[in-house]
């Protein structure tokens, strides 16, 4: 089953477990974020992805330059946190794609606003063999126009679900990044960009692989 199908199935199942009042708040928040035009202010194909230097789960800093070193491509994926079921589905799907990415000489890195300790938990839970970096305070995501603040009523819903964003992110900002993914070449030029306002959507690995194959130079 493709990641897109998994996300749809999970969303349908989750909606049956949530009361209508909470569903209405969640749906309204997605619609408001969509209507805000945030998607139009994110990097697109043809742009250059800005450089970053962020701590990994071991505390060591990893830069975009290091990610791209010796590589023809890189996939940079933002996820909201280990508490998000859609993020975990995406991370596991990306992990499964890792052998094919390596064959195409493409690096893979995930970025989250969660602290390194929480990122480590997510990495271990999903048995990830690629770097997971912490963008504390969403500083880098903000540079890319990906950051938004959770409305007060949605914060209450998340609190009711037991999602402690203050603890997970190490701040009291109640901000998250769009679940964006960027496929870039060795010069950080964006070949494919996906930054949905709907948190249940993700770039399917099949689309990532297709774009990489299209831009790969035959040996």
mmCIF file of C-alpha atoms in Angstrom:
data_model
loop_
_atom_site.group_PDB
_atom_site.id
_atom_site.type_symbol
_atom_site.label_atom_id
_atom_site.label_comp_id
_atom_site.label_asym_id
_atom_site.label_seq_id
_atom_site.Cartn_x
_atom_site.Cartn_y
_atom_site.Cartn_z
ATOM 1 C CA UNK A 1 0.000 0.000 0.000
ATOM 2 C CA UNK A 2 1.351 3.421 -0.948
ATOM 3 C CA UNK A 3 1.987 6.061 1.695
ATOM 4 C CA UNK A 4 -0.858 8.132 0.226
ATOM 5 C CA UNK A 5 -3.259 5.211 0.707
ATOM 6 C CA UNK A 6 -1.964 4.563 4.233
ATOM 7 C CA UNK A 7 -2.512 8.192 5.180
ATOM 8 C CA UNK A 8 -6.047 8.176 3.802
ATOM 9 C CA UNK A 9 -6.931 4.937 5.598
ATOM 10 C CA UNK A 10 -5.470 6.204 8.870
ATOM 11 C CA UNK A 11 -7.300 9.510 8.584
ATOM 12 C CA UNK A 12 -10.614 7.789 7.934
ATOM 13 C CA UNK A 13 -10.092 5.490 10.915
ATOM 14 C CA UNK A 14 -9.017 8.320 13.212
ATOM 15 C CA UNK A 15 -12.047 10.432 12.350
ATOM 16 C CA UNK A 16 -14.355 7.693 13.632
ATOM 17 C CA UNK A 17 -12.644 7.870 17.039
ATOM 18 C CA UNK A 18 -12.913 11.651 17.531
ATOM 19 C CA UNK A 19 -16.094 13.425 18.657
ATOM 20 C CA UNK A 20 -17.749 15.904 16.318
ATOM 21 C CA UNK A 21 -16.859 18.959 18.406
ATOM 22 C CA UNK A 22 -13.138 18.211 18.231
ATOM 23 C CA UNK A 23 -13.352 17.224 14.577
ATOM 24 C CA UNK A 24 -14.967 20.553 13.768
ATOM 25 C CA UNK A 25 -12.158 22.460 15.514
ATOM 26 C CA UNK A 26 -9.488 20.421 13.727
ATOM 27 C CA UNK A 27 -11.132 20.782 10.320
ATOM 28 C CA UNK A 28 -11.643 24.515 10.804
ATOM 29 C CA UNK A 29 -7.979 24.944 11.732
ATOM 30 C CA UNK A 30 -6.876 23.206 8.519
ATOM 31 C CA UNK A 31 -9.258 25.331 6.468
ATOM 32 C CA UNK A 32 -8.079 28.552 8.118
ATOM 33 C CA UNK A 33 -4.453 27.610 7.496
ATOM 34 C CA UNK A 34 -5.235 26.830 3.867
ATOM 35 C CA UNK A 35 -7.104 30.121 3.463
ATOM 36 C CA UNK A 36 -4.168 32.030 4.999
ATOM 37 C CA UNK A 37 -2.167 31.415 1.833
ATOM 38 C CA UNK A 38 0.787 29.965 3.727
ATOM 39 C CA UNK A 39 1.464 27.442 0.965
ATOM 40 C CA UNK A 40 2.135 30.242 -1.524
ATOM 41 C CA UNK A 41 4.990 31.585 0.612
ATOM 42 C CA UNK A 42 7.005 28.360 0.784
ATOM 43 C CA UNK A 43 9.936 27.411 -1.494
ATOM 44 C CA UNK A 44 8.993 25.969 -4.872
ATOM 45 C CA UNK A 45 10.644 24.082 -7.709
ATOM 46 C CA UNK A 46 13.492 26.147 -9.106
ATOM 47 C CA UNK A 47 14.286 27.891 -5.816
ATOM 48 C CA UNK A 48 17.456 27.141 -3.872
ATOM 49 C CA UNK A 49 16.938 25.549 -0.483
ATOM 50 C CA UNK A 50 18.658 27.714 2.164
ATOM 51 C CA UNK A 51 21.521 26.190 4.118
ATOM 52 C CA UNK A 52 20.963 24.833 7.615
ATOM 53 C CA UNK A 53 23.052 23.678 10.541
ATOM 54 C CA UNK A 54 21.014 21.733 13.100
ATOM 55 C CA UNK A 55 21.658 19.303 15.972
ATOM 56 C CA UNK A 56 20.998 15.606 15.490
ATOM 57 C CA UNK A 57 19.763 13.106 18.079
ATOM 58 C CA UNK A 58 23.339 12.749 19.364
ATOM 59 C CA UNK A 59 23.707 16.498 19.783
ATOM 60 C CA UNK A 60 26.191 16.806 16.935
ATOM 61 C CA UNK A 61 25.461 19.523 14.407
ATOM 62 C CA UNK A 62 24.690 18.515 10.830
ATOM 63 C CA UNK A 63 24.724 21.005 7.964
ATOM 64 C CA UNK A 64 23.082 20.855 4.567
ATOM 65 C CA UNK A 65 26.560 20.945 3.070
ATOM 66 C CA UNK A 66 27.442 17.768 4.980
ATOM 67 C CA UNK A 67 24.191 16.101 3.935
ATOM 68 C CA UNK A 68 24.960 16.814 0.274
ATOM 69 C CA UNK A 69 28.657 15.904 0.430
ATOM 70 C CA UNK A 70 29.358 13.274 -2.218
ATOM 71 C CA UNK A 71 25.688 13.077 -3.124
ATOM 72 C CA UNK A 72 23.841 13.951 -6.305
ATOM 73 C CA UNK A 73 20.578 14.629 -4.480
ATOM 74 C CA UNK A 74 18.997 15.005 -1.069
ATOM 75 C CA UNK A 75 15.502 14.692 0.339
ATOM 76 C CA UNK A 76 14.719 17.080 3.196
ATOM 77 C CA UNK A 77 11.499 16.264 5.013
ATOM 78 C CA UNK A 78 9.882 18.231 7.839
ATOM 79 C CA UNK A 79 7.665 16.435 10.343
ATOM 80 C CA UNK A 80 5.599 17.795 13.216
ATOM 81 C CA UNK A 81 6.587 15.354 15.930
ATOM 82 C CA UNK A 82 6.681 11.757 17.070
ATOM 83 C CA UNK A 83 3.174 12.202 18.503
ATOM 84 C CA UNK A 84 1.739 12.634 14.986
ATOM 85 C CA UNK A 85 0.539 9.333 13.439
ATOM 86 C CA UNK A 86 0.820 10.722 9.917
ATOM 87 C CA UNK A 87 4.419 11.749 10.540
ATOM 88 C CA UNK A 88 5.298 8.274 11.773
ATOM 89 C CA UNK A 89 3.739 6.695 8.690
ATOM 90 C CA UNK A 90 5.808 9.028 6.516
ATOM 91 C CA UNK A 91 9.041 8.367 8.399
ATOM 92 C CA UNK A 92 8.605 4.606 8.105
ATOM 93 C CA UNK A 93 7.786 4.913 4.399
ATOM 94 C CA UNK A 94 10.916 6.995 3.848
ATOM 95 C CA UNK A 95 12.963 4.433 5.762
ATOM 96 C CA UNK A 96 11.682 1.701 3.457
ATOM 97 C CA UNK A 97 12.722 3.808 0.463
ATOM 98 C CA UNK A 98 16.261 4.303 1.777
ATOM 99 C CA UNK A 99 17.890 1.513 -0.312
ATOM 100 C CA UNK A 100 16.490 3.003 -3.524
ATOM 101 C CA UNK A 101 17.547 6.482 -2.473
ATOM 102 C CA UNK A 102 21.076 5.232 -1.899
ATOM 103 C CA UNK A 103 21.125 3.621 -5.345
ATOM 104 C CA UNK A 104 20.244 7.027 -6.774
ATOM 105 C CA UNK A 105 22.991 8.610 -4.631
ATOM 106 C CA UNK A 106 20.441 10.627 -2.699
ATOM 107 C CA UNK A 107 20.758 11.539 0.972
ATOM 108 C CA UNK A 108 17.760 11.709 3.287
ATOM 109 C CA UNK A 109 17.265 13.873 6.341
ATOM 110 C CA UNK A 110 14.240 14.650 8.515
ATOM 111 C CA UNK A 111 13.732 17.887 10.458
ATOM 112 C CA UNK A 112 11.412 18.403 13.435
ATOM 113 C CA UNK A 113 10.812 21.130 16.023
ATOM 114 C CA UNK A 114 11.123 18.524 18.781
ATOM 115 C CA UNK A 115 14.129 18.454 21.096
ATOM 116 C CA UNK A 116 16.962 16.003 20.355
ATOM 117 C CA UNK A 117 15.817 13.695 23.174
ATOM 118 C CA UNK A 118 12.325 13.454 21.738
ATOM 119 C CA UNK A 119 13.731 13.108 18.231
ATOM 120 C CA UNK A 120 15.833 10.188 19.436
ATOM 121 C CA UNK A 121 12.717 8.476 20.778
ATOM 122 C CA UNK A 122 10.983 8.893 17.407
ATOM 123 C CA UNK A 123 14.062 7.698 15.527
ATOM 124 C CA UNK A 124 14.409 4.587 17.684
ATOM 125 C CA UNK A 125 10.687 3.789 17.604
ATOM 126 C CA UNK A 126 10.644 3.857 13.806
ATOM 127 C CA UNK A 127 14.118 2.280 13.460
ATOM 128 C CA UNK A 128 15.309 5.127 11.270
ATOM 129 C CA UNK A 129 18.728 4.837 9.615
ATOM 130 C CA UNK A 130 18.873 8.446 8.430
ATOM 131 C CA UNK A 131 19.567 11.694 10.306
ATOM 132 C CA UNK A 132 16.783 13.298 12.320
ATOM 133 C CA UNK A 133 17.563 16.914 13.159
ATOM 134 C CA UNK A 134 16.013 19.285 15.695
ATOM 135 C CA UNK A 135 14.947 22.726 14.494
ATOM 136 C CA UNK A 136 14.413 24.221 17.939
ATOM 137 C CA UNK A 137 12.012 27.127 17.867
ATOM 138 C CA UNK A 138 11.305 26.337 14.203
ATOM 139 C CA UNK A 139 14.032 28.817 13.273
ATOM 140 C CA UNK A 140 14.946 27.130 9.990
ATOM 141 C CA UNK A 141 11.351 26.229 9.118
ATOM 142 C CA UNK A 142 10.411 29.859 9.708
ATOM 143 C CA UNK A 143 13.055 30.927 7.187
ATOM 144 C CA UNK A 144 11.255 28.738 4.655
ATOM 145 C CA UNK A 145 7.827 30.157 5.485
ATOM 146 C CA UNK A 146 6.576 26.851 6.880
ATOM 147 C CA UNK A 147 5.667 27.877 10.425
ATOM 148 C CA UNK A 148 2.212 28.569 11.835
ATOM 149 C CA UNK A 149 0.720 29.039 15.305
ATOM 150 C CA UNK A 150 -1.944 26.687 16.595
ATOM 151 C CA UNK A 151 -5.275 28.440 17.314
ATOM 152 C CA UNK A 152 -6.278 28.482 21.007
ATOM 153 C CA UNK A 153 -9.129 25.999 20.528
ATOM 154 C CA UNK A 154 -6.846 23.568 18.677
ATOM 155 C CA UNK A 155 -4.315 23.803 21.497
ATOM 156 C CA UNK A 156 -7.031 22.640 23.878
ATOM 157 C CA UNK A 157 -7.838 19.729 21.585
ATOM 158 C CA UNK A 158 -4.190 18.696 21.444
ATOM 159 C CA UNK A 159 -3.909 19.012 25.213
ATOM 160 C CA UNK A 160 -6.957 16.751 25.495
ATOM 161 C CA UNK A 161 -5.225 14.184 23.316
ATOM 162 C CA UNK A 162 -2.251 14.246 25.702
ATOM 163 C CA UNK A 163 0.015 15.980 23.180
ATOM 164 C CA UNK A 164 2.402 18.125 25.214
ATOM 165 C CA UNK A 165 3.942 20.453 22.646
ATOM 166 C CA UNK A 166 5.664 22.510 25.347
ATOM 167 C CA UNK A 167 7.547 19.450 26.577
ATOM 168 C CA UNK A 168 8.173 17.967 23.143
ATOM 169 C CA UNK A 169 9.463 21.180 21.573
ATOM 170 C CA UNK A 170 11.071 22.688 24.649
ATOM 171 C CA UNK A 171 9.178 25.979 24.329
ATOM 172 C CA UNK A 172 5.725 27.471 24.873
ATOM 173 C CA UNK A 173 5.236 28.830 21.358
ATOM 174 C CA UNK A 174 2.638 26.301 20.156
ATOM 175 C CA UNK A 175 4.070 26.514 16.677
ATOM 176 C CA UNK A 176 4.504 23.764 14.094
ATOM 177 C CA UNK A 177 5.923 23.501 10.581
ATOM 178 C CA UNK A 178 3.959 22.356 7.577
ATOM 179 C CA UNK A 179 4.829 18.706 6.809
ATOM 180 C CA UNK A 180 6.935 19.793 3.847
ATOM 181 C CA UNK A 181 9.335 17.779 1.724
ATOM 182 C CA UNK A 182 11.932 19.141 -0.675
ATOM 183 C CA UNK A 183 13.899 17.121 -3.224
ATOM 184 C CA UNK A 184 17.093 18.953 -4.151
ATOM 185 C CA UNK A 185 20.130 18.443 -6.357
ATOM 186 C CA UNK A 186 23.793 18.707 -5.335
ATOM 187 C CA UNK A 187 23.621 22.499 -5.566
ATOM 188 C CA UNK A 188 20.516 22.635 -3.334
ATOM 189 C CA UNK A 189 18.286 23.556 -6.250
ATOM 190 C CA UNK A 190 14.754 22.364 -5.574
ATOM 191 C CA UNK A 191 13.566 19.723 -8.040
ATOM 192 C CA UNK A 192 10.293 18.992 -6.249
ATOM 193 C CA UNK A 193 8.527 20.790 -3.406
ATOM 194 C CA UNK A 194 5.513 19.741 -1.359
ATOM 195 C CA UNK A 195 4.279 21.868 1.553
ATOM 196 C CA UNK A 196 0.611 21.136 2.302
ATOM 197 C CA UNK A 197 -1.504 23.057 4.795
ATOM 198 C CA UNK A 198 -3.358 19.793 5.466
ATOM 199 C CA UNK A 199 -1.366 17.855 8.083
ATOM 200 C CA UNK A 200 -2.736 14.517 6.820
ATOM 201 C CA UNK A 201 -1.007 14.933 3.449
ATOM 202 C CA UNK A 202 2.578 13.931 2.611
ATOM 203 C CA UNK A 203 4.737 13.645 -0.495
ATOM 204 C CA UNK A 204 4.576 10.018 -1.565
ATOM 205 C CA UNK A 205 7.987 8.292 -1.845
ATOM 206 C CA UNK A 206 6.979 7.081 -5.312
ATOM 207 C CA UNK A 207 6.896 10.702 -6.479
ATOM 208 C CA UNK A 208 10.267 11.356 -4.858
ATOM 209 C CA UNK A 209 11.847 8.409 -6.617
ATOM 210 C CA UNK A 210 10.304 9.348 -9.949
ATOM 211 C CA UNK A 211 11.790 12.844 -9.861
ATOM 212 C CA UNK A 212 15.196 11.515 -8.828
ATOM 213 C CA UNK A 213 15.214 9.007 -11.673
ATOM 214 C CA UNK A 214 14.246 11.720 -14.143
ATOM 215 C CA UNK A 215 17.225 13.818 -13.078
ATOM 216 C CA UNK A 216 19.736 11.018 -12.658
ATOM 217 C CA UNK A 217 22.541 10.787 -15.207
ATOM 218 C CA UNK A 218 22.945 7.215 -16.538
ATOM 219 C CA UNK A 219 26.253 5.625 -15.545
#
